Tab-separated table of C-alpha atoms in Angstrom:
chain	number	residue	atom	x	y	z
A	1295	UNK	CA	-37.797	13.387	5.645
A	1296	UNK	CA	-40.095	11.760	3.149
A	1297	UNK	CA	-43.571	10.564	4.219
A	1298	UNK	CA	-44.845	7.183	2.987
A	1299	UNK	CA	-48.441	6.281	2.384
A	1300	UNK	CA	-50.046	3.102	3.672
A	1301	UNK	CA	-53.196	1.418	2.530
A	1302	UNK	CA	-55.103	-1.007	4.599
A	1303	UNK	CA	-55.737	-3.035	1.648
A	1304	UNK	CA	-52.469	-3.927	0.010
A	1305	UNK	CA	-54.228	-4.376	-3.425
A	1306	UNK	CA	-55.924	-0.895	-3.471
A	1307	UNK	CA	-52.948	0.960	-5.245
A	1308	UNK	CA	-52.864	-1.596	-7.996
A	1309	UNK	CA	-56.668	-1.334	-8.491
A	1310	UNK	CA	-56.276	2.500	-8.668
A	1311	UNK	CA	-53.527	2.185	-11.192
A	1312	UNK	CA	-55.412	-0.495	-13.197
A	1313	UNK	CA	-57.541	1.927	-15.504
A	1314	UNK	CA	-54.570	3.972	-16.549
A	1315	UNK	CA	-52.487	0.922	-17.246
A	1316	UNK	CA	-55.400	-0.517	-19.331
A	1317	UNK	CA	-55.577	2.677	-21.391
A	1318	UNK	CA	-51.886	2.778	-21.998
A	1319	UNK	CA	-51.869	-0.982	-23.084
A	1320	UNK	CA	-54.940	-0.661	-25.425
A	1321	UNK	CA	-54.193	2.753	-26.877
A	1322	UNK	CA	-50.339	2.806	-27.089
A	1323	UNK	CA	-48.592	-0.489	-26.351
A	1324	UNK	CA	-50.896	-2.715	-28.502
A	1325	UNK	CA	-50.924	-0.364	-31.501
A	1326	UNK	CA	-47.229	0.224	-31.234
A	1327	UNK	CA	-46.574	-3.564	-31.188
A	1328	UNK	CA	-48.827	-4.023	-34.144
A	1329	UNK	CA	-46.982	-1.329	-36.078
A	1330	UNK	CA	-43.619	-3.007	-35.244
A	1331	UNK	CA	-44.914	-6.330	-36.479
A	1332	UNK	CA	-46.456	-4.946	-39.716
A	1333	UNK	CA	-43.347	-2.909	-40.584
A	1334	UNK	CA	-41.341	-6.090	-41.327
A	1335	UNK	CA	-44.294	-7.704	-43.187
A	1336	UNK	CA	-45.749	-7.072	-46.664
A	1337	UNK	CA	-49.451	-7.577	-46.884
A	1338	UNK	CA	-52.152	-7.604	-49.488
A	1339	UNK	CA	-54.613	-4.606	-49.742
A	1340	UNK	CA	-57.144	-6.360	-47.576
A	1341	UNK	CA	-54.620	-7.300	-44.784
A	1342	UNK	CA	-55.623	-11.119	-45.127
A	1343	UNK	CA	-52.231	-12.450	-46.293
A	1344	UNK	CA	-48.779	-11.341	-45.062
A	1345	UNK	CA	-45.176	-12.454	-45.470
A	1346	UNK	CA	-42.064	-11.482	-43.570
A	1347	UNK	CA	-39.751	-9.216	-45.572
A	1348	UNK	CA	-37.301	-8.184	-42.856
A	1349	UNK	CA	-36.167	-4.513	-43.292
A	1350	UNK	CA	-37.281	-4.251	-47.031
A	1351	UNK	CA	-39.986	-1.741	-46.117
A	1352	UNK	CA	-37.503	0.599	-44.420
A	1353	UNK	CA	-34.917	0.338	-47.259
A	1354	UNK	CA	-37.787	1.218	-49.718
A	1355	UNK	CA	-38.788	4.218	-47.611
A	1356	UNK	CA	-35.320	5.740	-47.718
A	1357	UNK	CA	-35.003	5.215	-51.502
A	1358	UNK	CA	-38.146	7.224	-52.074
A	1359	UNK	CA	-37.381	10.909	-52.745
A	1360	UNK	CA	-40.909	12.167	-51.802
A	1361	UNK	CA	-40.525	10.524	-48.362
A	1362	UNK	CA	-37.072	12.084	-47.869
A	1363	UNK	CA	-38.601	15.498	-48.884
A	1364	UNK	CA	-41.229	15.147	-46.265
A	1365	UNK	CA	-38.489	14.990	-43.573
A	1366	UNK	CA	-37.405	18.705	-44.467
A	1367	UNK	CA	-41.025	19.798	-44.677
A	1368	UNK	CA	-41.758	18.241	-41.138
A	1369	UNK	CA	-38.690	20.016	-39.750
A	1370	UNK	CA	-39.667	23.410	-40.997
A	1371	UNK	CA	-43.428	22.908	-40.068
A	1372	UNK	CA	-42.767	21.540	-36.523
A	1373	UNK	CA	-40.098	24.271	-35.615
A	1374	UNK	CA	-42.350	27.058	-37.028
A	1375	UNK	CA	-45.496	25.793	-35.322
A	1376	UNK	CA	-43.669	25.296	-31.824
A	1377	UNK	CA	-41.997	28.814	-31.999
A	1378	UNK	CA	-45.182	30.659	-33.105
A	1379	UNK	CA	-47.432	28.955	-30.671
A	1380	UNK	CA	-45.046	29.595	-27.756
A	1381	UNK	CA	-44.232	33.100	-28.673
A	1382	UNK	CA	-48.019	33.836	-29.082
A	1383	UNK	CA	-49.009	32.160	-25.897
A	1384	UNK	CA	-46.306	33.989	-23.913
A	1385	UNK	CA	-47.174	37.312	-25.480
A	1386	UNK	CA	-50.981	37.082	-24.692
A	1387	UNK	CA	-50.227	35.763	-21.300
A	1388	UNK	CA	-48.076	38.815	-20.576
A	1389	UNK	CA	-50.801	41.113	-21.859
A	1390	UNK	CA	-53.416	39.424	-19.768
A	1391	UNK	CA	-51.387	39.676	-16.678
A	1392	UNK	CA	-51.499	43.494	-16.857
A	1393	UNK	CA	-55.184	43.863	-17.742
A	1394	UNK	CA	-57.388	44.827	-14.795
A	1395	UNK	CA	-60.815	45.447	-16.482
A	1396	UNK	CA	-62.412	42.685	-18.579
A	1397	UNK	CA	-59.633	40.242	-17.929
A	1398	UNK	CA	-61.958	37.220	-17.636
A	1399	UNK	CA	-63.518	37.920	-21.036
A	1400	UNK	CA	-60.154	38.470	-22.531
A	1401	UNK	CA	-58.764	35.115	-21.083
A	1402	UNK	CA	-61.923	33.145	-22.207
A	1403	UNK	CA	-61.553	34.464	-25.736
A	1404	UNK	CA	-57.993	33.378	-25.914
A	1405	UNK	CA	-58.828	29.927	-24.656
A	1406	UNK	CA	-61.489	29.221	-27.306
A	1407	UNK	CA	-59.248	28.185	-30.145
A	1408	UNK	CA	-58.006	25.180	-28.072
A	1409	UNK	CA	-61.526	23.847	-27.840
A	1410	UNK	CA	-61.777	23.760	-31.550
A	1411	UNK	CA	-61.070	20.484	-33.135
A	1412	UNK	CA	-58.034	20.478	-35.595
A	1413	UNK	CA	-60.146	19.527	-38.682
A	1414	UNK	CA	-62.510	22.495	-37.737
A	1415	UNK	CA	-59.510	24.785	-37.241
A	1416	UNK	CA	-58.249	23.872	-40.650
A	1417	UNK	CA	-61.653	24.398	-42.306
A	1418	UNK	CA	-61.879	27.942	-40.833
A	1419	UNK	CA	-58.468	28.970	-42.070
A	1420	UNK	CA	-59.244	27.412	-45.330
A	1421	UNK	CA	-62.216	29.615	-45.982
A	1422	UNK	CA	-60.489	32.830	-44.776
A	1423	UNK	CA	-57.587	32.150	-47.226
A	1424	UNK	CA	-59.784	30.757	-50.001
A	1425	UNK	CA	-58.430	32.455	-53.209
A	1426	UNK	CA	-61.993	33.086	-54.550
A	1427	UNK	CA	-64.075	33.767	-51.484
A	1428	UNK	CA	-61.622	34.343	-48.472
A	1429	UNK	CA	-61.692	37.631	-46.807
A	1430	UNK	CA	-57.897	37.577	-46.065
A	1431	UNK	CA	-56.997	36.212	-49.460
A	1432	UNK	CA	-59.082	39.280	-50.976
A	1433	UNK	CA	-57.250	41.747	-48.719
A	1434	UNK	CA	-53.859	40.244	-49.733
A	1435	UNK	CA	-54.900	40.732	-53.517
A	1436	UNK	CA	-56.008	44.346	-52.757
A	1437	UNK	CA	-52.391	45.064	-51.665
A	1438	UNK	CA	-50.814	43.396	-54.535
A	1439	UNK	CA	-50.064	39.819	-53.313
A	1440	UNK	CA	-51.662	36.946	-55.287
A	1441	UNK	CA	-52.511	34.395	-52.521
A	1442	UNK	CA	-53.300	30.928	-53.850
A	1443	UNK	CA	-52.475	27.993	-51.567
A	1444	UNK	CA	-53.926	25.522	-54.139
A	1445	UNK	CA	-51.069	26.214	-56.433
A	1446	UNK	CA	-48.151	27.816	-54.372
A	1447	UNK	CA	-46.442	25.362	-52.093
A	1448	UNK	CA	-45.035	28.243	-50.016
A	1449	UNK	CA	-48.543	29.684	-49.367
A	1450	UNK	CA	-49.803	26.238	-48.582
A	1451	UNK	CA	-47.052	25.527	-45.932
A	1452	UNK	CA	-47.554	29.028	-44.447
A	1453	UNK	CA	-51.332	28.316	-44.157
A	1454	UNK	CA	-51.100	25.028	-42.297
A	1455	UNK	CA	-48.338	26.528	-40.113
A	1456	UNK	CA	-50.650	29.452	-39.056
A	1457	UNK	CA	-53.835	27.256	-38.539
A	1458	UNK	CA	-51.895	24.690	-36.528
A	1459	UNK	CA	-50.120	27.330	-34.302
A	1460	UNK	CA	-53.331	29.346	-33.796
A	1461	UNK	CA	-55.101	26.275	-32.316
A	1462	UNK	CA	-52.226	25.705	-29.881
A	1463	UNK	CA	-51.702	29.327	-28.629
A	1464	UNK	CA	-54.685	29.046	-26.235
A	1465	UNK	CA	-53.163	25.992	-24.471
A	1466	UNK	CA	-49.790	27.630	-24.145
A	1467	UNK	CA	-51.524	30.959	-22.933
A	1468	UNK	CA	-53.049	29.053	-19.908
A	1469	UNK	CA	-49.762	27.747	-18.624
A	1470	UNK	CA	-47.837	30.943	-19.216
A	1471	UNK	CA	-50.496	33.014	-17.468
A	1472	UNK	CA	-50.469	30.627	-14.500
A	1473	UNK	CA	-46.737	30.893	-14.313
A	1474	UNK	CA	-46.759	34.763	-14.441
A	1475	UNK	CA	-49.267	35.064	-11.592
A	1476	UNK	CA	-47.090	32.877	-9.490
A	1477	UNK	CA	-43.956	35.057	-9.863
A	1478	UNK	CA	-43.552	37.081	-6.424
A	1479	UNK	CA	-44.330	40.773	-6.796
A	1480	UNK	CA	-41.522	41.403	-4.225
A	1481	UNK	CA	-38.801	40.162	-6.705
A	1482	UNK	CA	-40.205	42.434	-9.493
A	1483	UNK	CA	-40.482	45.406	-7.160
A	1484	UNK	CA	-36.914	44.996	-5.958
A	1485	UNK	CA	-35.596	44.925	-9.528
A	1486	UNK	CA	-37.639	48.034	-10.296
A	1487	UNK	CA	-36.221	49.841	-7.249
A	1488	UNK	CA	-32.739	48.879	-8.634
A	1489	UNK	CA	-33.638	50.717	-11.797
A	1490	UNK	CA	-34.244	47.732	-14.165
A	1491	UNK	CA	-36.532	48.633	-17.070
A	1492	UNK	CA	-39.830	46.593	-17.725
A	1493	UNK	CA	-38.177	44.770	-20.641
A	1494	UNK	CA	-34.997	43.959	-18.596
A	1495	UNK	CA	-37.149	42.720	-15.698
A	1496	UNK	CA	-39.052	40.393	-17.918
A	1497	UNK	CA	-36.032	38.764	-19.697
A	1498	UNK	CA	-33.635	38.792	-16.576
A	1499	UNK	CA	-36.083	37.818	-13.892
A	1500	UNK	CA	-39.540	36.681	-15.066
A	1501	UNK	CA	-38.513	34.688	-18.082
A	1502	UNK	CA	-35.958	32.473	-16.158
A	1503	UNK	CA	-38.615	31.730	-13.425
A	1504	UNK	CA	-40.886	30.552	-16.295
A	1505	UNK	CA	-38.217	27.984	-17.489
A	1506	UNK	CA	-39.961	24.757	-16.155
A	1507	UNK	CA	-43.125	25.798	-17.861
A	1508	UNK	CA	-41.477	26.641	-21.017
A	1509	UNK	CA	-39.585	23.429	-21.103
A	1510	UNK	CA	-42.810	21.421	-20.526
A	1511	UNK	CA	-44.457	23.368	-23.259
A	1512	UNK	CA	-41.649	22.925	-25.744
A	1513	UNK	CA	-41.950	19.128	-25.292
A	1514	UNK	CA	-45.786	19.097	-25.646
A	1515	UNK	CA	-45.803	21.473	-28.580
A	1516	UNK	CA	-43.143	19.422	-30.451
A	1517	UNK	CA	-45.182	16.314	-29.932
A	1518	UNK	CA	-48.377	18.238	-31.020
A	1519	UNK	CA	-46.746	19.399	-34.268
A	1520	UNK	CA	-45.616	15.859	-35.221
A	1521	UNK	CA	-48.933	14.092	-34.549
A	1522	UNK	CA	-52.011	16.230	-33.751
A	1523	UNK	CA	-51.785	18.406	-36.884
A	1524	UNK	CA	-53.013	15.753	-39.146
A	1525	UNK	CA	-56.722	17.116	-39.167
A	1526	UNK	CA	-55.471	20.574	-40.040
A	1527	UNK	CA	-53.492	19.439	-43.116
A	1528	UNK	CA	-56.181	17.067	-44.233
A	1529	UNK	CA	-58.940	19.767	-44.055
A	1530	UNK	CA	-56.868	22.547	-45.917
A	1531	UNK	CA	-54.346	21.147	-48.271
A	1532	UNK	CA	-54.460	17.327	-48.130
A	1533	UNK	CA	-50.577	17.309	-48.404
A	1534	UNK	CA	-50.427	19.383	-51.582
A	1535	UNK	CA	-49.744	21.051	-53.826
A	1536	UNK	CA	-47.042	18.600	-55.101
A	1537	UNK	CA	-46.372	17.291	-51.566
A	1538	UNK	CA	-45.450	20.725	-50.258
A	1539	UNK	CA	-47.422	20.206	-46.943
A	1540	UNK	CA	-47.055	16.497	-46.659
A	1541	UNK	CA	-45.453	15.975	-43.254
A	1542	UNK	CA	-44.541	12.644	-41.923
A	1543	UNK	CA	-47.795	11.918	-40.060
A	1544	UNK	CA	-49.651	12.607	-43.248
A	1545	UNK	CA	-47.402	10.397	-45.290
A	1546	UNK	CA	-48.382	7.572	-43.071
A	1547	UNK	CA	-52.082	8.057	-43.877
A	1548	UNK	CA	-51.340	8.429	-47.672
A	1549	UNK	CA	-49.205	5.273	-47.860
A	1550	UNK	CA	-51.639	3.096	-45.607
A	1551	UNK	CA	-54.983	4.391	-46.662
A	1552	UNK	CA	-54.562	5.884	-50.216
A	1553	UNK	CA	-51.789	3.570	-51.591
A	1554	UNK	CA	-52.962	0.497	-49.607
A	1555	UNK	CA	-49.254	-0.253	-48.565
A	1556	UNK	CA	-49.851	-1.382	-45.020
A	1557	UNK	CA	-46.218	-2.498	-44.603
A	1558	UNK	CA	-44.767	0.685	-45.711
A	1559	UNK	CA	-47.171	2.770	-43.684
A	1560	UNK	CA	-46.281	0.745	-40.523
A	1561	UNK	CA	-42.518	1.255	-41.191
A	1562	UNK	CA	-43.190	5.047	-41.456
A	1563	UNK	CA	-45.044	4.907	-38.207
A	1564	UNK	CA	-42.099	3.239	-36.543
A	1565	UNK	CA	-39.640	5.852	-38.068
A	1566	UNK	CA	-41.917	8.650	-36.801
A	1567	UNK	CA	-42.276	7.164	-33.423
A	1568	UNK	CA	-38.487	6.711	-33.092
A	1569	UNK	CA	-37.918	10.217	-34.070
A	1570	UNK	CA	-40.222	11.747	-31.536
A	1571	UNK	CA	-38.867	9.570	-28.751
A	1572	UNK	CA	-35.365	10.608	-29.723
A	1573	UNK	CA	-36.316	14.230	-29.847
A	1574	UNK	CA	-37.950	14.001	-26.381
A	1575	UNK	CA	-34.885	12.352	-24.999
A	1576	UNK	CA	-32.555	15.070	-26.472
A	1577	UNK	CA	-34.861	17.853	-25.034
A	1578	UNK	CA	-34.819	16.229	-21.611
A	1579	UNK	CA	-31.090	15.716	-21.777
A	1580	UNK	CA	-30.032	19.043	-22.939
A	1581	UNK	CA	-32.743	21.547	-22.412
A	1582	UNK	CA	-33.888	19.902	-19.113
A	1583	UNK	CA	-30.468	20.523	-17.661
A	1584	UNK	CA	-30.866	24.297	-18.177
A	1585	UNK	CA	-34.264	24.491	-16.257
A	1586	UNK	CA	-34.188	25.862	-12.798
A	1587	UNK	CA	-37.005	24.643	-10.530
């Protein structure tokens, strides 16, 4: 039987919701509406004059080979970042769950990367892999691999994937650790008595119990890889070399701020927003049905 809350003042719930509704309207609905309007207009570089062009901006986008190439780059980048960040967070959480001494220090160290801004994370990885001064680039050269993300597109893409995933591991670690500590010991002990090895206990019992957290993190990490990795790419490769690391969100910046094509940039924003909404719907439709709460 459900319980219902009552307020003496009938307007109090609306006043409590008002701040969140204002934030949503100012920081999401208004910019999204503005992008939709600009995507069907063509403006001058100063945004003072505009004319209605219908879907011409969208047709121009899909005739651009570099823009189509950025779809493939975004797919590889987002899948790799999501998988590495999730696997890393789960691995470190499983290790932290078994540590008895110094566990607080271990957990604090793993959470620090999430407190680092994306641009700072990108700068840190840039210096570590700098072909001339970077300690890791020099170590790779010592074992015979000539690392140069300024010239090699594969190296550049790998660098931005590692930097983006590293920053997100701490966030995933927190949720996985909380989930692991909520698993009842009696269930694990019963499996151990039945002869299940530790690896089998993890995949057959513990991991299915983590499915709500895993699903939640898949959705958030996918959104993160599409939107919040702009700072990492801008600080490390700036989309290069030769567009090798130019994912969709960075193309929006290049078209709007560097090429001064505001209509084309707005059209790219609409395409990107539609893709993320569709992906989130697919995840809830197909992955959400497999989650056991």
